[in-house]
Short mmCIF file of the N, C-alpha and C atoms (twelve columns), coordinates in Angstrom:
data_MODEL
# 
_entry.id   MODEL 
# 
loop_
_atom_site.group_PDB 
_atom_site.id 
_atom_site.type_symbol 
_atom_site.label_atom_id 
_atom_site.label_alt_id 
_atom_site.label_comp_id 
_atom_site.label_asym_id 
_atom_site.label_seq_id 
_atom_site.Cartn_x 
_atom_site.Cartn_y 
_atom_site.Cartn_z 
_atom_site.pdbx_PDB_model_num 
ATOM 1   N N  . UNK A 1  98.430  92.158  75.451  1 
ATOM 2   C CA . UNK A 1  99.646  91.098  75.803  1 
ATOM 3   C C  . UNK A 1  99.561  90.772  77.249  1 
ATOM 4   N N  . UNK A 2  99.680  89.594  77.497  1 
ATOM 5   C CA . UNK A 2  99.546  89.116  78.892  1 
ATOM 6   C C  . UNK A 2  101.018 89.253  79.525  1 
ATOM 7   N N  . UNK A 3  100.701 89.705  80.911  1 
ATOM 8   C CA . UNK A 3  101.930 90.023  81.795  1 
ATOM 9   C C  . UNK A 3  102.748 88.746  81.985  1 
ATOM 10  N N  . UNK A 4  104.139 88.940  81.820  1 
ATOM 11  C CA . UNK A 4  105.051 87.764  81.780  1 
ATOM 12  C C  . UNK A 4  105.108 87.404  83.155  1 
ATOM 13  N N  . UNK A 5  105.003 85.880  83.667  1 
ATOM 14  C CA . UNK A 5  105.104 85.219  84.726  1 
ATOM 15  C C  . UNK A 5  106.553 84.929  85.046  1 
ATOM 16  N N  . UNK A 6  107.249 85.160  86.259  1 
ATOM 17  C CA . UNK A 6  108.509 84.681  86.372  1 
ATOM 18  C C  . UNK A 6  108.716 83.980  87.458  1 
ATOM 19  N N  . UNK A 7  109.461 82.851  87.362  1 
ATOM 20  C CA . UNK A 7  109.863 82.064  88.621  1 
ATOM 21  C C  . UNK A 7  110.842 82.910  89.474  1 
ATOM 22  N N  . UNK A 8  111.051 82.466  90.695  1 
ATOM 23  C CA . UNK A 8  112.103 83.126  91.536  1 
ATOM 24  C C  . UNK A 8  113.523 83.092  90.965  1 
ATOM 25  N N  . UNK A 9  113.855 81.787  90.272  1 
ATOM 26  C CA . UNK A 9  115.013 81.873  89.580  1 
ATOM 27  C C  . UNK A 9  115.312 82.931  88.485  1 
ATOM 28  N N  . UNK A 10 114.047 82.974  87.713  1 
ATOM 29  C CA . UNK A 10 113.992 84.042  86.469  1 
ATOM 30  C C  . UNK A 10 114.150 85.381  87.175  1 
ATOM 31  N N  . UNK A 11 113.344 85.729  88.213  1 
ATOM 32  C CA . UNK A 11 113.462 87.046  88.849  1 
ATOM 33  C C  . UNK A 11 114.926 87.210  89.249  1 
ATOM 34  N N  . UNK A 12 115.640 86.084  89.753  1 
ATOM 35  C CA . UNK A 12 117.035 86.236  90.109  1 
ATOM 36  C C  . UNK A 12 117.971 86.726  88.954  1 
ATOM 37  N N  . UNK A 13 117.693 85.941  87.807  1 
ATOM 38  C CA . UNK A 13 118.626 86.113  86.661  1 
ATOM 39  C C  . UNK A 13 118.162 87.583  86.085  1 
ATOM 40  N N  . UNK A 14 117.135 88.122  86.073  1 
ATOM 41  C CA . UNK A 14 116.855 89.347  85.608  1 
ATOM 42  C C  . UNK A 14 117.055 90.714  86.382  1 
ATOM 43  N N  . UNK A 15 116.727 90.388  87.787  1 
ATOM 44  C CA . UNK A 15 117.056 91.490  88.767  1 
ATOM 45  C C  . UNK A 15 117.914 91.280  89.766  1 
ATOM 46  N N  . UNK A 16 118.453 90.232  90.003  1 
ATOM 47  C CA . UNK A 16 119.602 90.113  90.880  1 
ATOM 48  C C  . UNK A 16 119.282 89.533  92.119  1 
ATOM 49  N N  . UNK A 17 117.919 89.515  92.571  1 
ATOM 50  C CA . UNK A 17 117.513 89.249  93.962  1 
ATOM 51  C C  . UNK A 17 117.486 87.567  94.104  1 
ATOM 52  N N  . UNK A 18 118.327 87.137  95.009  1 
ATOM 53  C CA . UNK A 18 118.411 85.584  95.311  1 
ATOM 54  C C  . UNK A 18 116.765 85.110  95.462  1 
ATOM 55  N N  . UNK A 19 116.883 83.672  94.973  1 
ATOM 56  C CA . UNK A 19 115.620 83.072  95.331  1 
ATOM 57  C C  . UNK A 19 115.226 83.074  97.059  1 
ATOM 58  N N  . UNK A 20 116.386 82.903  97.722  1 
ATOM 59  C CA . UNK A 20 116.226 82.744  99.186  1 
ATOM 60  C C  . UNK A 20 115.806 84.200  99.671  1 
ATOM 61  N N  . UNK A 21 116.384 85.489  99.071  1 
ATOM 62  C CA . UNK A 21 116.005 86.644  99.461  1 
ATOM 63  C C  . UNK A 21 114.397 87.078  99.235  1 
ATOM 64  N N  . UNK A 22 113.993 86.434  97.945  1 
ATOM 65  C CA . UNK A 22 112.643 86.481  97.523  1 
ATOM 66  C C  . UNK A 22 111.966 85.761  98.609  1 
ATOM 67  N N  . UNK A 23 112.319 84.764  99.100  1 
ATOM 68  C CA . UNK A 23 111.456 83.781  99.925  1 
ATOM 69  C C  . UNK A 23 111.429 84.424  101.309 1 
ATOM 70  N N  . UNK A 24 112.510 85.127  101.916 1 
ATOM 71  C CA . UNK A 24 112.492 85.959  103.027 1 
ATOM 72  C C  . UNK A 24 111.454 87.059  102.912 1 
ATOM 73  N N  . UNK A 25 111.573 87.729  101.863 1 
ATOM 74  C CA . UNK A 25 110.422 88.872  101.718 1 
ATOM 75  C C  . UNK A 25 109.201 88.456  101.563 1 
ATOM 76  N N  . UNK A 26 108.835 87.166  100.983 1 
ATOM 77  C CA . UNK A 26 107.411 86.712  100.986 1 
ATOM 78  C C  . UNK A 26 106.996 86.437  102.575 1 
ATOM 79  N N  . UNK A 27 108.062 85.789  103.350 1 
ATOM 80  C CA . UNK A 27 107.720 85.552  104.655 1 
ATOM 81  C C  . UNK A 27 107.365 86.760  105.609 1 
ATOM 82  N N  . UNK A 28 108.181 87.756  105.455 1 
ATOM 83  C CA . UNK A 28 108.012 88.877  106.120 1 
ATOM 84  C C  . UNK A 28 106.865 89.930  105.442 1 
ATOM 85  N N  . UNK A 29 106.617 89.701  104.409 1 
ATOM 86  C CA . UNK A 29 105.456 90.577  103.678 1 
ATOM 87  C C  . UNK A 29 106.076 91.995  103.062 1 
ATOM 88  N N  . UNK A 30 107.484 91.934  102.766 1 
ATOM 89  C CA . UNK A 30 107.936 93.258  102.379 1 
ATOM 90  C C  . UNK A 30 108.301 93.104  101.009 1 
ATOM 91  N N  . UNK A 31 108.276 92.210  100.333 1 
ATOM 92  C CA . UNK A 31 108.707 91.952  98.902  1 
ATOM 93  C C  . UNK A 31 107.502 92.423  97.892  1 
ATOM 94  N N  . UNK A 32 107.835 91.978  96.654  1 
ATOM 95  C CA . UNK A 32 106.910 92.421  95.451  1 
ATOM 96  C C  . UNK A 32 105.861 91.316  95.666  1 
ATOM 97  N N  . UNK A 33 104.743 91.849  95.111  1 
ATOM 98  C CA . UNK A 33 103.601 90.957  95.062  1 
ATOM 99  C C  . UNK A 33 103.820 89.711  94.260  1 
ATOM 100 N N  . UNK A 34 103.094 88.508  94.597  1 
ATOM 101 C CA . UNK A 34 103.344 87.361  94.135  1 
ATOM 102 C C  . UNK A 34 102.220 86.369  93.817  1 
ATOM 103 N N  . UNK A 35 102.345 85.304  93.206  1 
ATOM 104 C CA . UNK A 35 101.188 84.254  92.946  1 
ATOM 105 C C  . UNK A 35 101.584 83.045  93.312  1 
ATOM 106 N N  . UNK A 36 100.606 82.412  94.135  1 
ATOM 107 C CA . UNK A 36 101.026 81.026  94.549  1 
ATOM 108 C C  . UNK A 36 100.103 80.198  94.106  1 
ATOM 109 N N  . UNK A 37 100.500 79.118  93.212  1 
ATOM 110 C CA . UNK A 37 99.515  78.417  92.297  1 
ATOM 111 C C  . UNK A 37 98.779  77.320  93.125  1 
ATOM 112 N N  . UNK A 38 98.999  76.896  94.273  1 
ATOM 113 C CA . UNK A 38 98.626  76.091  95.067  1 
ATOM 114 C C  . UNK A 38 98.885  76.298  96.458  1 
ATOM 115 N N  . UNK A 39 98.144  75.694  97.630  1 
ATOM 116 C CA . UNK A 39 98.303  76.050  98.989  1 
ATOM 117 C C  . UNK A 39 99.461  75.071  99.383  1 
ATOM 118 N N  . UNK A 40 99.931  75.463  100.647 1 
ATOM 119 C CA . UNK A 40 101.048 74.431  100.978 1 
ATOM 120 C C  . UNK A 40 102.396 74.637  100.299 1 
ATOM 121 N N  . UNK A 41 103.339 73.982  100.950 1 
ATOM 122 C CA . UNK A 41 104.770 74.021  100.529 1 
ATOM 123 C C  . UNK A 41 104.935 73.609  99.019  1 
ATOM 124 N N  . UNK A 42 103.997 72.870  98.497  1 
ATOM 125 C CA . UNK A 42 104.281 72.486  97.013  1 
ATOM 126 C C  . UNK A 42 103.873 73.306  96.115  1 
ATOM 127 N N  . UNK A 43 103.135 74.659  96.488  1 
ATOM 128 C CA . UNK A 43 102.761 75.812  95.488  1 
ATOM 129 C C  . UNK A 43 103.765 76.219  94.828  1 
ATOM 130 N N  . UNK A 44 103.700 76.421  93.564  1 
ATOM 131 C CA . UNK A 44 104.611 77.318  92.936  1 
ATOM 132 C C  . UNK A 44 104.443 78.679  92.967  1 
ATOM 133 N N  . UNK A 45 105.460 79.486  93.144  1 
ATOM 134 C CA . UNK A 45 105.713 80.775  93.223  1 
ATOM 135 C C  . UNK A 45 105.883 81.384  91.818  1 
ATOM 136 N N  . UNK A 46 105.049 82.456  91.364  1 
ATOM 137 C CA . UNK A 46 105.230 83.296  90.387  1 
ATOM 138 C C  . UNK A 46 105.242 84.740  90.459  1 
ATOM 139 N N  . UNK A 47 105.961 85.449  89.822  1 
ATOM 140 C CA . UNK A 47 105.896 86.978  90.139  1 
ATOM 141 C C  . UNK A 47 105.666 87.559  88.521  1 
ATOM 142 N N  . UNK A 48 104.587 88.381  88.570  1 
ATOM 143 C CA . UNK A 48 104.369 89.267  87.270  1 
ATOM 144 C C  . UNK A 48 105.371 90.227  87.082  1 
ATOM 145 N N  . UNK A 49 106.015 90.482  86.156  1 
ATOM 146 C CA . UNK A 49 107.070 91.265  85.907  1 
ATOM 147 C C  . UNK A 49 106.389 92.672  86.190  1 
ATOM 148 N N  . UNK A 50 105.244 92.943  85.867  1 
ATOM 149 C CA . UNK A 50 104.806 94.329  86.139  1 
ATOM 150 C C  . UNK A 50 104.741 94.663  87.769  1 
ATOM 151 N N  . UNK A 51 104.532 93.573  88.489  1 
ATOM 152 C CA . UNK A 51 104.604 93.685  89.967  1 
ATOM 153 C C  . UNK A 51 106.090 94.020  90.506  1 
ATOM 154 N N  . UNK A 52 106.806 93.301  89.957  1 
ATOM 155 C CA . UNK A 52 108.318 93.644  90.395  1 
ATOM 156 C C  . UNK A 52 108.599 95.020  89.892  1 
ATOM 157 N N  . UNK A 53 108.414 95.552  88.698  1 
ATOM 158 C CA . UNK A 53 108.677 96.581  88.351  1 
ATOM 159 C C  . UNK A 53 107.665 97.688  89.086  1 
ATOM 160 N N  . UNK A 54 106.721 97.604  89.374  1 
ATOM 161 C CA . UNK A 54 105.920 98.659  90.128  1 
ATOM 162 C C  . UNK A 54 106.593 98.626  91.728  1 
ATOM 163 N N  . UNK A 55 107.047 97.533  92.260  1 
ATOM 164 C CA . UNK A 55 107.626 97.340  93.670  1 
ATOM 165 C C  . UNK A 55 108.959 98.048  93.827  1 
ATOM 166 N N  . UNK A 56 109.645 97.974  92.367  1 
ATOM 167 C CA . UNK A 56 110.910 98.820  92.366  1 
ATOM 168 C C  . UNK A 56 110.659 100.164 92.307  1 
ATOM 169 N N  . UNK A 57 109.792 100.510 91.487  1 
ATOM 170 C CA . UNK A 57 109.468 101.909 91.077  1 
ATOM 171 C C  . UNK A 57 109.077 102.754 92.541  1 
ATOM 172 N N  . UNK A 58 108.286 102.116 93.429  1 
ATOM 173 C CA . UNK A 58 107.877 102.600 94.632  1 
ATOM 174 C C  . UNK A 58 109.154 102.745 95.618  1 
ATOM 175 N N  . UNK A 59 110.066 102.137 95.502  1 
ATOM 176 C CA . UNK A 59 111.408 102.179 96.168  1 
ATOM 177 C C  . UNK A 59 112.353 103.122 95.585  1 
ATOM 178 N N  . UNK A 60 112.288 103.576 94.452  1 
ATOM 179 C CA . UNK A 60 113.117 104.552 93.669  1 
ATOM 180 C C  . UNK A 60 113.283 105.710 94.683  1 
ATOM 181 N N  . UNK A 61 114.482 106.224 94.900  1 
ATOM 182 C CA . UNK A 61 114.744 107.324 95.482  1 
ATOM 183 C C  . UNK A 61 115.442 108.399 94.735  1 
ATOM 184 N N  . UNK A 62 114.746 109.635 94.483  1 
ATOM 185 C CA . UNK A 62 115.487 110.572 93.578  1 
ATOM 186 C C  . UNK A 62 116.659 111.222 94.495  1 
ATOM 187 N N  . UNK A 63 117.431 111.662 93.695  1 
ATOM 188 C CA . UNK A 63 118.784 112.538 94.301  1 
ATOM 189 C C  . UNK A 63 118.326 113.607 95.234  1 
ATOM 190 N N  . UNK A 64 118.791 113.696 96.381  1 
ATOM 191 C CA . UNK A 64 118.508 114.832 97.315  1 
ATOM 192 C C  . UNK A 64 117.279 114.624 98.190  1 
ATOM 193 N N  . UNK A 65 116.664 113.565 97.984  1 
ATOM 194 C CA . UNK A 65 115.474 113.120 98.978  1 
ATOM 195 C C  . UNK A 65 116.155 112.234 100.016 1 
ATOM 196 N N  . UNK A 66 115.605 112.316 101.131 1 
ATOM 197 C CA . UNK A 66 116.136 111.422 102.137 1 
ATOM 198 C C  . UNK A 66 115.388 110.003 101.997 1 
ATOM 199 N N  . UNK A 67 116.130 108.916 102.500 1 
ATOM 200 C CA . UNK A 67 115.717 107.639 102.061 1 
ATOM 201 C C  . UNK A 67 114.857 107.092 103.022 1 
# 
């Protein structure tokens, strides 16, 4: 089964991160991995659902651990 590709608006609907927050994270290099379909401003951005889930898992803090 192919990994689902999500637009920034779909990420916002499913995970609550605004499209602007995702753009800021892309700019600073701290957000989840993404796909850009073509170079320049006109390139559409897509996120693999698995990349978002992996990114979230890496940032999950268990109780009792320092953040």
